PDB file of C-alpha atoms in Angstrom:
ATOM      1  CA  MET A   1    -170.525 -96.870-100.619  1.00  0.00           C
ATOM      2  CA  THR A   2    -167.980-100.388-100.483  1.00  0.00           C
ATOM      3  CA  SER A   3    -164.445 -99.956-101.539  1.00  0.00           C
ATOM      4  CA  SER A   4    -165.092-100.965-105.339  1.00  0.00           C
ATOM      5  CA  TYR A   5    -168.948 -99.840-106.370  1.00  0.00           C
ATOM      6  CA  LEU A   6    -171.465 -96.715-105.117  1.00  0.00           C
ATOM      7  CA  VAL A   7    -175.106 -97.320-105.705  1.00  0.00           C
ATOM      8  CA  THR A   8    -177.173 -93.907-105.286  1.00  0.00           C
ATOM      9  CA  ALA A   9    -181.254 -92.859-105.106  1.00  0.00           C
ATOM     10  CA  SER A  10    -182.295 -90.658-107.684  1.00  0.00           C
ATOM     11  CA  ASP A  11    -185.295 -88.145-107.659  1.00  0.00           C
ATOM     12  CA  ASP A  12    -185.705 -89.441-111.487  1.00  0.00           C
ATOM     13  CA  GLU A  13    -186.952 -92.649-109.606  1.00  0.00           C
ATOM     14  CA  SER A  14    -184.169 -93.977-110.743  1.00  0.00           C
ATOM     15  CA  ILE A  15    -180.630 -96.508-109.232  1.00  0.00           C
ATOM     16  CA  ARG A  16    -177.344 -96.111-110.002  1.00  0.00           C
ATOM     17  CA  LEU A  17    -174.158 -98.044-109.842  1.00  0.00           C
ATOM     18  CA  TYR A  18    -171.101 -96.720-110.481  1.00  0.00           C
ATOM     19  CA  ASP A  19    -167.588 -98.133-110.476  1.00  0.00           C
ATOM     20  CA  VAL A  20    -165.643 -96.258-107.497  1.00  0.00           C
ATOM     21  CA  ALA A  21    -161.754 -96.398-109.004  1.00  0.00           C
ATOM     22  CA  SER A  22    -164.116 -94.931-112.862  1.00  0.00           C
ATOM     23  CA  ALA A  23    -166.437 -93.024-111.308  1.00  0.00           C
ATOM     24  CA  THR A  24    -168.353 -93.806-114.482  1.00  0.00           C
ATOM     25  CA  CYS A  25    -171.727 -95.189-114.043  1.00  0.00           C
ATOM     26  CA  LEU A  26    -172.321 -99.028-114.660  1.00  0.00           C
ATOM     27  CA  LYS A  27    -175.455 -99.971-114.898  1.00  0.00           C
ATOM     28  CA  THR A  28    -179.168 -97.924-114.161  1.00  0.00           C
ATOM     29  CA  ILE A  29    -182.658 -99.023-112.585  1.00  0.00           C
ATOM     30  CA  ASN A  30    -186.281 -98.187-112.758  1.00  0.00           C
ATOM     31  CA  SER A  31    -188.492 -98.090-109.660  1.00  0.00           C
ATOM     32  CA  LYS A  32    -191.272 -96.320-111.254  1.00  0.00           C
ATOM     33  CA  LYS A  33    -193.806 -98.048-109.891  1.00  0.00           C
ATOM     34  CA  TYR A  34    -192.388 -97.329-106.032  1.00  0.00           C
ATOM     35  CA  GLY A  35    -190.010 -94.475-106.597  1.00  0.00           C
ATOM     36  CA  VAL A  36    -186.659 -94.726-104.629  1.00  0.00           C
ATOM     37  CA  ASP A  37    -185.590 -92.643-100.908  1.00  0.00           C
ATOM     38  CA  LEU A  38    -182.799 -94.530 -99.316  1.00  0.00           C
ATOM     39  CA  VAL A  39    -180.097 -96.877-100.495  1.00  0.00           C
ATOM     40  CA  CYS A  40    -177.694 -98.789 -99.563  1.00  0.00           C
ATOM     41  CA  PHE A  41    -175.781-102.070-100.203  1.00  0.00           C
ATOM     42  CA  THR A  42    -176.030-105.245 -98.372  1.00  0.00           C
ATOM     43  CA  SER A  43    -172.778-107.733 -97.067  1.00  0.00           C
ATOM     44  CA  HIS A  44    -173.376-108.941-101.245  1.00  0.00           C
ATOM     45  CA  PRO A  45    -171.454-106.850-103.456  1.00  0.00           C
ATOM     46  CA  THR A  46    -174.432-107.411-106.260  1.00  0.00           C
ATOM     47  CA  THR A  47    -177.633-106.671-103.578  1.00  0.00           C
ATOM     48  CA  VAL A  48    -179.450-103.533-102.004  1.00  0.00           C
ATOM     49  CA  ILE A  49    -182.115-102.499 -99.500  1.00  0.00           C
ATOM     50  CA  TYR A  50    -184.459 -99.320-100.537  1.00  0.00           C
ATOM     51  CA  SER A  51    -186.914 -97.484 -99.190  1.00  0.00           C
ATOM     52  CA  SER A  52    -190.035 -96.810-101.392  1.00  0.00           C
ATOM     53  CA  LYS A  53    -191.190 -92.851-101.971  1.00  0.00           C
ATOM     54  CA  ASN A  54    -194.142 -93.156-103.803  1.00  0.00           C
ATOM     55  CA  GLY A  55    -196.024 -92.140-100.164  1.00  0.00           C
ATOM     56  CA  TRP A  56    -198.204 -95.322-100.865  1.00  0.00           C
ATOM     57  CA  ASP A  57    -196.092 -98.374 -99.724  1.00  0.00           C
ATOM     58  CA  GLU A  58    -193.816 -97.962 -97.187  1.00  0.00           C
ATOM     59  CA  SER A  59    -191.911-100.968 -97.473  1.00  0.00           C
ATOM     60  CA  LEU A  60    -188.358-101.394 -98.086  1.00  0.00           C
ATOM     61  CA  ARG A  61    -186.931-103.961-100.780  1.00  0.00           C
ATOM     62  CA  LEU A  62    -184.389-106.183-101.098  1.00  0.00           C
ATOM     63  CA  LEU A  63    -183.180-105.904-104.843  1.00  0.00           C
ATOM     64  CA  SER A  64    -180.781-108.268-106.717  1.00  0.00           C
ATOM     65  CA  LEU A  65    -178.058-105.844-109.258  1.00  0.00           C
ATOM     66  CA  ASN A  66    -177.420-108.903-111.819  1.00  0.00           C
ATOM     67  CA  ASP A  67    -180.832-109.317-113.237  1.00  0.00           C
ATOM     68  CA  ASN A  68    -183.395-106.540-111.321  1.00  0.00           C
ATOM     69  CA  LYS A  69    -185.467-109.121-109.150  1.00  0.00           C
ATOM     70  CA  TYR A  70    -186.627-108.179-105.998  1.00  0.00           C
ATOM     71  CA  LEU A  71    -185.522-110.740-103.513  1.00  0.00           C
ATOM     72  CA  ARG A  72    -188.123-109.645-100.603  1.00  0.00           C
ATOM     73  CA  TYR A  73    -190.300-107.350 -99.133  1.00  0.00           C
ATOM     74  CA  PHE A  74    -190.258-105.752 -95.475  1.00  0.00           C
ATOM     75  CA  ARG A  75    -193.576-104.874 -94.912  1.00  0.00           C
ATOM     76  CA  GLY A  76    -194.386-103.599 -91.224  1.00  0.00           C
ATOM     77  CA  HIS A  77    -194.239 -98.999 -91.809  1.00  0.00           C
ATOM     78  CA  HIS A  78    -196.847 -97.219 -92.057  1.00  0.00           C
ATOM     79  CA  ASP A  79    -194.872 -93.972 -92.775  1.00  0.00           C
ATOM     80  CA  ARG A  80    -192.283 -92.424 -94.860  1.00  0.00           C
ATOM     81  CA  VAL A  81    -188.858 -94.450 -94.187  1.00  0.00           C
ATOM     82  CA  VAL A  82    -186.443 -91.518 -92.882  1.00  0.00           C
ATOM     83  CA  SER A  83    -183.414 -94.181 -91.505  1.00  0.00           C
ATOM     84  CA  LEU A  84    -181.775 -97.090 -92.611  1.00  0.00           C
ATOM     85  CA  SER A  85    -178.551 -99.087 -91.371  1.00  0.00           C
ATOM     86  CA  LEU A  86    -177.231-102.426 -92.075  1.00  0.00           C
ATOM     87  CA  CYS A  87    -174.999-104.246 -89.918  1.00  0.00           C
ATOM     88  CA  ALA A  88    -171.450-105.148 -91.603  1.00  0.00           C
ATOM     89  CA  ARG A  89    -171.272-108.515 -89.414  1.00  0.00           C
ATOM     90  CA  LYS A  90    -173.947-110.063 -89.721  1.00  0.00           C
ATOM     91  CA  GLU A  91    -177.486-110.016 -91.781  1.00  0.00           C
ATOM     92  CA  CYS A  92    -179.309-107.886 -90.315  1.00  0.00           C
ATOM     93  CA  PHE A  93    -180.861-103.936 -90.487  1.00  0.00           C
ATOM     94  CA  ILE A  94    -182.634-101.508 -88.699  1.00  0.00           C
ATOM     95  CA  SER A  95    -184.914 -98.705 -90.453  1.00  0.00           C
ATOM     96  CA  GLY A  96    -186.855 -96.099 -88.668  1.00  0.00           C
ATOM     97  CA  SER A  97    -189.686 -94.182 -90.029  1.00  0.00           C
ATOM     98  CA  LEU A  98    -192.071 -90.858 -89.653  1.00  0.00           C
ATOM     99  CA  ASP A  99    -194.435 -93.224 -88.365  1.00  0.00           C
ATOM    100  CA  ARG A 100    -192.507 -93.155 -84.384  1.00  0.00           C
ATOM    101  CA  THR A 101    -191.376 -96.886 -84.999  1.00  0.00           C
ATOM    102  CA  VAL A 102    -187.838 -98.151 -85.578  1.00  0.00           C
ATOM    103  CA  LEU A 103    -187.773-102.132 -87.058  1.00  0.00           C
ATOM    104  CA  LEU A 104    -185.087-104.685 -86.075  1.00  0.00           C
ATOM    105  CA  TRP A 105    -185.208-107.002 -89.447  1.00  0.00           C
ATOM    106  CA  ASP A 106    -183.011-110.275 -90.454  1.00  0.00           C
ATOM    107  CA  GLN A 107    -182.253-110.048 -94.385  1.00  0.00           C
ATOM    108  CA  ARG A 108    -183.953-113.661 -94.837  1.00  0.00           C
ATOM    109  CA  ALA A 109    -187.502-113.106 -93.511  1.00  0.00           C
ATOM    110  CA  GLU A 110    -190.170-110.848 -94.340  1.00  0.00           C
ATOM    111  CA  LYS A 111    -191.358-110.514 -90.319  1.00  0.00           C
ATOM    112  CA  CYS A 112    -189.688-108.050 -88.547  1.00  0.00           C
ATOM    113  CA  GLN A 113    -187.696-109.409 -85.597  1.00  0.00           C
ATOM    114  CA  GLY A 114    -188.255-106.306 -83.693  1.00  0.00           C
ATOM    115  CA  LEU A 115    -190.014-103.016 -82.736  1.00  0.00           C
ATOM    116  CA  LEU A 116    -189.451 -99.688 -81.195  1.00  0.00           C
ATOM    117  CA  ARG A 117    -191.285 -97.490 -80.757  1.00  0.00           C
ATOM    118  CA  VAL A 118    -190.226 -93.641 -79.843  1.00  0.00           C
ATOM    119  CA  GLN A 119    -190.988 -90.108 -79.744  1.00  0.00           C
ATOM    120  CA  GLY A 120    -190.459 -87.781 -82.631  1.00  0.00           C
ATOM    121  CA  LYS A 121    -188.715 -88.448 -85.963  1.00  0.00           C
ATOM    122  CA  PRO A 122    -185.234 -91.328 -85.427  1.00  0.00           C
ATOM    123  CA  ALA A 123    -182.124 -91.889 -86.791  1.00  0.00           C
ATOM    124  CA  THR A 124    -180.461 -95.221 -86.040  1.00  0.00           C
ATOM    125  CA  ALA A 125    -176.965 -96.646 -86.817  1.00  0.00           C
ATOM    126  CA  TYR A 126    -175.020 -99.838 -86.301  1.00  0.00           C
ATOM    127  CA  ASP A 127    -171.659 -99.507 -84.669  1.00  0.00           C
ATOM    128  CA  GLU A 128    -168.469-101.240 -87.045  1.00  0.00           C
ATOM    129  CA  GLN A 129    -168.847-104.218 -84.856  1.00  0.00           C
ATOM    130  CA  GLY A 130    -172.626-105.037 -84.903  1.00  0.00           C
ATOM    131  CA  VAL A 131    -173.136-105.444 -81.177  1.00  0.00           C
ATOM    132  CA  VAL A 132    -174.629-101.707 -80.143  1.00  0.00           C
ATOM    133  CA  PHE A 133    -176.872 -99.827 -82.395  1.00  0.00           C
ATOM    134  CA  ALA A 134    -178.419 -96.330 -81.360  1.00  0.00           C
ATOM    135  CA  ILE A 135    -181.673 -94.144 -81.962  1.00  0.00           C
ATOM    136  CA  ALA A 136    -181.551 -90.759 -81.603  1.00  0.00           C
ATOM    137  CA  PHE A 137    -184.649 -88.535 -81.763  1.00  0.00           C
ATOM    138  CA  GLY A 138    -185.551 -84.881 -78.694  1.00  0.00           C
ATOM    139  CA  GLY A 139    -182.017 -84.182 -78.175  1.00  0.00           C
ATOM    140  CA  TYR A 140    -180.796 -87.282 -77.400  1.00  0.00           C
ATOM    141  CA  ILE A 141    -179.048 -90.620 -78.571  1.00  0.00           C
ATOM    142  CA  ARG A 142    -180.226 -93.826 -76.701  1.00  0.00           C
ATOM    143  CA  MET A 143    -177.662 -96.759 -77.242  1.00  0.00           C
ATOM    144  CA  PHE A 144    -178.798 -99.829 -77.070  1.00  0.00           C
ATOM    145  CA  ASP A 145    -177.207-103.549 -76.861  1.00  0.00           C
ATOM    146  CA  ALA A 146    -178.260-104.912 -79.869  1.00  0.00           C
ATOM    147  CA  ARG A 147    -178.611-108.399 -78.446  1.00  0.00           C
ATOM    148  CA  LYS A 148    -180.746-107.372 -75.801  1.00  0.00           C
ATOM    149  CA  TYR A 149    -182.357-104.479 -77.432  1.00  0.00           C
ATOM    150  CA  GLU A 150    -185.978-105.935 -75.876  1.00  0.00           C
ATOM    151  CA  LYS A 151    -184.022-104.232 -72.015  1.00  0.00           C
ATOM    152  CA  GLY A 152    -184.336-100.877 -73.255  1.00  0.00           C
ATOM    153  CA  PRO A 153    -181.241 -98.560 -73.878  1.00  0.00           C
ATOM    154  CA  PHE A 154    -178.343 -98.899 -71.919  1.00  0.00           C
ATOM    155  CA  ASP A 155    -176.984 -95.659 -72.025  1.00  0.00           C
ATOM    156  CA  ILE A 156    -178.377 -91.743 -73.272  1.00  0.00           C
ATOM    157  CA  PHE A 157    -176.304 -89.231 -74.026  1.00  0.00           C
ATOM    158  CA  SER A 158    -177.392 -85.694 -74.148  1.00  0.00           C
ATOM    159  CA  VAL A 159    -176.500 -83.180 -77.163  1.00  0.00           C
ATOM    160  CA  GLY A 160    -177.226 -80.148 -75.032  1.00  0.00           C
ATOM    161  CA  GLU A 161    -180.378 -78.242 -75.989  1.00  0.00           C
ATOM    162  CA  ASP A 162    -180.953 -78.830 -79.498  1.00  0.00           C
ATOM    163  CA  VAL A 163    -183.972 -80.649 -80.257  1.00  0.00           C
ATOM    164  CA  SER A 164    -184.701 -79.649 -83.392  1.00  0.00           C
ATOM    165  CA  ASP A 165    -185.030 -82.897 -85.865  1.00  0.00           C
ATOM    166  CA  ALA A 166    -182.284 -85.775 -85.559  1.00  0.00           C
ATOM    167  CA  ASN A 167    -181.466 -86.275 -89.146  1.00  0.00           C
ATOM    168  CA  ILE A 168    -178.091 -88.478 -89.256  1.00  0.00           C
ATOM    169  CA  VAL A 169    -176.364 -90.658 -86.696  1.00  0.00           C
ATOM    170  CA  LYS A 170    -173.039 -92.394 -87.219  1.00  0.00           C
ATOM    171  CA  PHE A 171    -170.090 -94.518 -85.441  1.00  0.00           C
ATOM    172  CA  SER A 172    -166.447 -94.089 -86.813  1.00  0.00           C
ATOM    173  CA  ASN A 173    -165.085 -96.937 -88.244  1.00  0.00           C
ATOM    174  CA  ASP A 174    -162.649 -97.802 -85.190  1.00  0.00           C
ATOM    175  CA  GLY A 175    -166.207 -97.165 -82.777  1.00  0.00           C
ATOM    176  CA  ARG A 176    -165.065 -94.596 -80.049  1.00  0.00           C
ATOM    177  CA  LEU A 177    -166.785 -91.631 -81.684  1.00  0.00           C
ATOM    178  CA  MET A 178    -170.025 -90.582 -83.278  1.00  0.00           C
ATOM    179  CA  LEU A 179    -171.615 -88.035 -84.340  1.00  0.00           C
ATOM    180  CA  LEU A 180    -175.228 -86.641 -84.466  1.00  0.00           C
ATOM    181  CA  THR A 181    -176.992 -83.575 -87.255  1.00  0.00           C
ATOM    182  CA  THR A 182    -179.355 -82.067 -86.887  1.00  0.00           C
ATOM    183  CA  SER A 183    -181.961 -79.828 -88.716  1.00  0.00           C
ATOM    184  CA  ASP A 184    -181.057 -76.828 -87.315  1.00  0.00           C
ATOM    185  CA  GLY A 185    -177.486 -77.068 -88.424  1.00  0.00           C
ATOM    186  CA  HIS A 186    -175.228 -78.516 -86.011  1.00  0.00           C
ATOM    187  CA  ILE A 187    -173.019 -81.663 -86.092  1.00  0.00           C
ATOM    188  CA  HIS A 188    -172.382 -83.519 -82.599  1.00  0.00           C
ATOM    189  CA  VAL A 189    -168.804 -85.260 -81.724  1.00  0.00           C
ATOM    190  CA  LEU A 190    -169.302 -87.736 -79.073  1.00  0.00           C
ATOM    191  CA  ASP A 191    -166.962 -89.839 -77.446  1.00  0.00           C
ATOM    192  CA  SER A 192    -169.083 -93.735 -78.007  1.00  0.00           C
ATOM    193  CA  PHE A 193    -168.167 -94.976 -74.457  1.00  0.00           C
ATOM    194  CA  ARG A 194    -168.977 -91.440 -72.217  1.00  0.00           C
ATOM    195  CA  GLY A 195    -171.339 -89.763 -73.956  1.00  0.00           C
ATOM    196  CA  THR A 196    -169.469 -86.504 -73.602  1.00  0.00           C
ATOM    197  CA  LEU A 197    -169.513 -84.570 -76.017  1.00  0.00           C
ATOM    198  CA  LEU A 198    -166.201 -83.438 -77.614  1.00  0.00           C
ATOM    199  CA  SER A 199    -167.740 -80.717 -80.083  1.00  0.00           C
ATOM    200  CA  THR A 200    -170.788 -78.948 -82.479  1.00  0.00           C
ATOM    201  CA  TYR A 201    -170.046 -77.536 -85.744  1.00  0.00           C
ATOM    202  CA  ASN A 202    -172.748 -75.279 -87.128  1.00  0.00           C
ATOM    203  CA  VAL A 203    -173.592 -74.895 -90.655  1.00  0.00           C
ATOM    204  CA  LYS A 204    -176.426 -73.291 -92.324  1.00  0.00           C
ATOM    205  CA  PRO A 205    -179.661 -75.164 -91.003  1.00  0.00           C
ATOM    206  CA  ILE A 206    -181.986 -76.908 -93.947  1.00  0.00           C
ATOM    207  CA  SER A 207    -185.768 -77.275 -94.608  1.00  0.00           C
ATOM    208  CA  ARG A 208    -187.617 -79.766 -92.506  1.00  0.00           C
ATOM    209  CA  ASN A 209    -187.840 -82.254 -96.242  1.00  0.00           C
ATOM    210  CA  LEU A 210    -184.002 -82.191 -96.739  1.00  0.00           C
ATOM    211  CA  THR A 211    -181.212 -84.161 -94.730  1.00  0.00           C
ATOM    212  CA  LEU A 212    -177.998 -82.590 -92.972  1.00  0.00           C
ATOM    213  CA  GLU A 213    -175.494 -85.617 -93.697  1.00  0.00           C
ATOM    214  CA  ALA A 214    -171.810 -86.275 -92.518  1.00  0.00           C
ATOM    215  CA  SER A 215    -169.278 -88.246 -92.287  1.00  0.00           C
ATOM    216  CA  PHE A 216    -165.841 -89.524 -89.803  1.00  0.00           C
ATOM    217  CA  SER A 217    -163.019 -89.563 -92.568  1.00  0.00           C
ATOM    218  CA  PRO A 218    -161.721 -93.667 -92.509  1.00  0.00           C
ATOM    219  CA  GLU A 219    -159.378 -93.872 -90.043  1.00  0.00           C
ATOM    220  CA  GLY A 220    -161.816 -91.005 -87.699  1.00  0.00           C
ATOM    221  CA  MET A 221    -159.652 -87.113 -87.833  1.00  0.00           C
ATOM    222  CA  PHE A 222    -161.308 -85.670 -89.571  1.00  0.00           C
ATOM    223  CA  VAL A 223    -165.203 -84.819 -90.183  1.00  0.00           C
ATOM    224  CA  ILE A 224    -167.355 -83.341 -93.143  1.00  0.00           C
ATOM    225  CA  SER A 225    -170.465 -82.162 -93.450  1.00  0.00           C
ATOM    226  CA  GLY A 226    -173.174 -81.084 -96.234  1.00  0.00           C
ATOM    227  CA  SER A 227    -174.775 -77.710 -95.459  1.00  0.00           C
ATOM    228  CA  GLY A 228    -178.230 -76.030 -95.869  1.00  0.00           C
ATOM    229  CA  ASP A 229    -176.744 -73.811 -99.074  1.00  0.00           C
ATOM    230  CA  GLY A 230    -174.825 -76.751-100.950  1.00  0.00           C
ATOM    231  CA  SER A 231    -171.791 -76.164 -99.044  1.00  0.00           C
ATOM    232  CA  VAL A 232    -169.322 -79.009 -98.073  1.00  0.00           C
ATOM    233  CA  TYR A 233    -166.739 -78.716 -94.788  1.00  0.00           C
ATOM    234  CA  ALA A 234    -164.227 -80.295 -92.895  1.00  0.00           C
ATOM    235  CA  TRP A 235    -163.342 -80.434 -89.128  1.00  0.00           C
ATOM    236  CA  SER A 236    -160.420 -81.033 -87.337  1.00  0.00           C
ATOM    237  CA  VAL A 237    -161.294 -83.560 -84.796  1.00  0.00           C
ATOM    238  CA  ARG A 238    -158.706 -83.230 -82.382  1.00  0.00           C
ATOM    239  CA  SER A 239    -158.622 -79.340 -82.404  1.00  0.00           C
ATOM    240  CA  GLY A 240    -162.776 -78.855 -83.052  1.00  0.00           C
ATOM    241  CA  LYS A 241    -161.882 -76.433 -86.235  1.00  0.00           C
ATOM    242  CA  GLU A 242    -162.884 -75.918 -89.442  1.00  0.00           C
ATOM    243  CA  VAL A 243    -160.029 -76.987 -91.821  1.00  0.00           C
ATOM    244  CA  ALA A 244    -161.173 -77.154 -95.143  1.00  0.00           C
ATOM    245  CA  SER A 245    -164.736 -75.792 -97.324  1.00  0.00           C
ATOM    246  CA  TRP A 246    -165.573 -76.155-101.146  1.00  0.00           C
ATOM    247  CA  MET A 247    -168.159 -73.801-101.800  1.00  0.00           C
ATOM    248  CA  SER A 248    -171.033 -75.066-103.919  1.00  0.00           C
ATOM    249  CA  THR A 249    -174.477 -73.216-106.421  1.00  0.00           C
ATOM    250  CA  GLU A 250    -176.921 -75.789-105.124  1.00  0.00           C
ATOM    251  CA  MET A 251    -179.411 -74.861-102.879  1.00  0.00           C
ATOM    252  CA  GLU A 252    -179.527 -79.124-100.802  1.00  0.00           C
ATOM    253  CA  PRO A 253    -177.517 -80.180 -98.613  1.00  0.00           C
ATOM    254  CA  PRO A 254    -175.692 -82.964-100.446  1.00  0.00           C
ATOM    255  CA  VAL A 255    -175.232 -86.686 -99.389  1.00  0.00           C
ATOM    256  CA  ILE A 256    -171.570 -87.761 -98.606  1.00  0.00           C
ATOM    257  CA  LYS A 257    -170.513 -91.106 -97.993  1.00  0.00           C
ATOM    258  CA  TRP A 258    -166.594 -91.696 -97.787  1.00  0.00           C
ATOM    259  CA  ALA A 259    -165.688 -95.231 -99.087  1.00  0.00           C
ATOM    260  CA  PRO A 260    -164.149 -97.429 -96.833  1.00  0.00           C
ATOM    261  CA  GLY A 261    -160.102 -97.849 -96.426  1.00  0.00           C
ATOM    262  CA  SER A 262    -159.836 -94.967 -99.003  1.00  0.00           C
ATOM    263  CA  LEU A 263    -159.018 -91.515 -99.014  1.00  0.00           C
ATOM    264  CA  MET A 264    -162.173 -91.126-100.965  1.00  0.00           C
ATOM    265  CA  PHE A 265    -165.331 -89.529-101.185  1.00  0.00           C
ATOM    266  CA  ALA A 266    -168.292 -88.500-102.589  1.00  0.00           C
ATOM    267  CA  THR A 267    -170.590 -86.075-103.220  1.00  0.00           C
ATOM    268  CA  GLY A 268    -174.698 -85.502-104.381  1.00  0.00           C
ATOM    269  CA  SER A 269    -177.091 -83.831-104.795  1.00  0.00           C
ATOM    270  CA  SER A 270    -178.364 -82.500-107.853  1.00  0.00           C
ATOM    271  CA  GLU A 271    -174.806 -84.124-109.372  1.00  0.00           C
ATOM    272  CA  LEU A 272    -172.217 -86.544-108.029  1.00  0.00           C
ATOM    273  CA  SER A 273    -168.247 -85.915-107.227  1.00  0.00           C
ATOM    274  CA  PHE A 274    -165.420 -88.101-106.290  1.00  0.00           C
ATOM    275  CA  TRP A 275    -163.490 -86.386-104.106  1.00  0.00           C
ATOM    276  CA  ILE A 276    -159.786 -87.190-103.011  1.00  0.00           C
ATOM    277  CA  PRO A 277    -158.699 -84.622-100.156  1.00  0.00           C
ATOM    278  CA  ASP A 278    -155.024 -83.716 -99.549  1.00  0.00           C
ATOM    279  CA  LEU A 279    -155.400 -85.020 -95.835  1.00  0.00           C
ATOM    280  CA  SER A 280    -151.493 -83.602 -95.162  1.00  0.00           C
ATOM    281  CA  LYS A 281    -152.197 -80.744 -96.348  1.00  0.00           C
ATOM    282  CA  LEU A 282    -155.217 -80.626 -93.534  1.00  0.00           C
ATOM    283  CA  GLY A 283    -152.880 -81.626 -91.354  1.00  0.00           C
ATOM    284  CA  ALA A 284    -150.318 -79.068 -91.427  1.00  0.00           C
ATOM    285  CA  TYR A 285    -153.269 -76.623 -91.707  1.00  0.00           C
ATOM    286  CA  VAL A 286    -155.289 -78.221 -87.719  1.00  0.00           C
ATOM    287  CA  ASP A 287    -150.770 -78.061 -86.940  1.00  0.00           C
ATOM    288  CA  ARG A 288    -150.802 -73.740 -88.069  1.00  0.00           C
ATOM    289  CA  LYS A 289    -153.707 -73.417 -85.724  1.00  0.00           C
TER     290      LYS A 289
END
């Protein structure tokens, strides 16, 4: 999601481009041959990178939305890609797979630039500066210097006794905080410099083939998360307390994305919804608590 556009992947094997301001669909591109699972914008708002969902070709693809043309294929994984993170400042990205590898890529080259082996299902993320990236699995978050990752992690953070599958790892926009979601329904918030576990929020666990997603609000004051019962929850990072919830009839956890620099976020499961929360009311609620 960018400040102007949102791109989605659907179980009907299509990629859709939306205008954020008007919440309207601008274009639909079908990917019947390969399917589509994870998708995200590159630094160019007219191109995306996405992963397959057909079970036989695990390549990543660089796609032009303007003319629906593949610009490059990235081959290297041998099982489903479960994590995809692009560097905001460079033409680099990382991908994590069920084949227990994390690959480092340059968008301008088809061959991977680096390989790291992991001992579980990996979740990956770059920080906003593109200087550090994180790989989470097995109850730990490993921190790497992007310039010398081959030397191994420079720090390892624990999230306690939660060793369930890592789902999503993310940094806050200012880089001071990070979060990790796990399949047991835990959302851990940590100090990204010291590794201190600040809070753990709990929602309904998810089934093994689904993803529990959470996201920081743009200024880092709140965490918004889905849940195994399809609901959406919000917590105050400062107090650690729940400040809002939105119940749902959905039975799967929604994908959640904030629009950069905006007080709008989007959730997607069987339907796509755009939200504008009243953060002043949330702040007043936190003060009363």
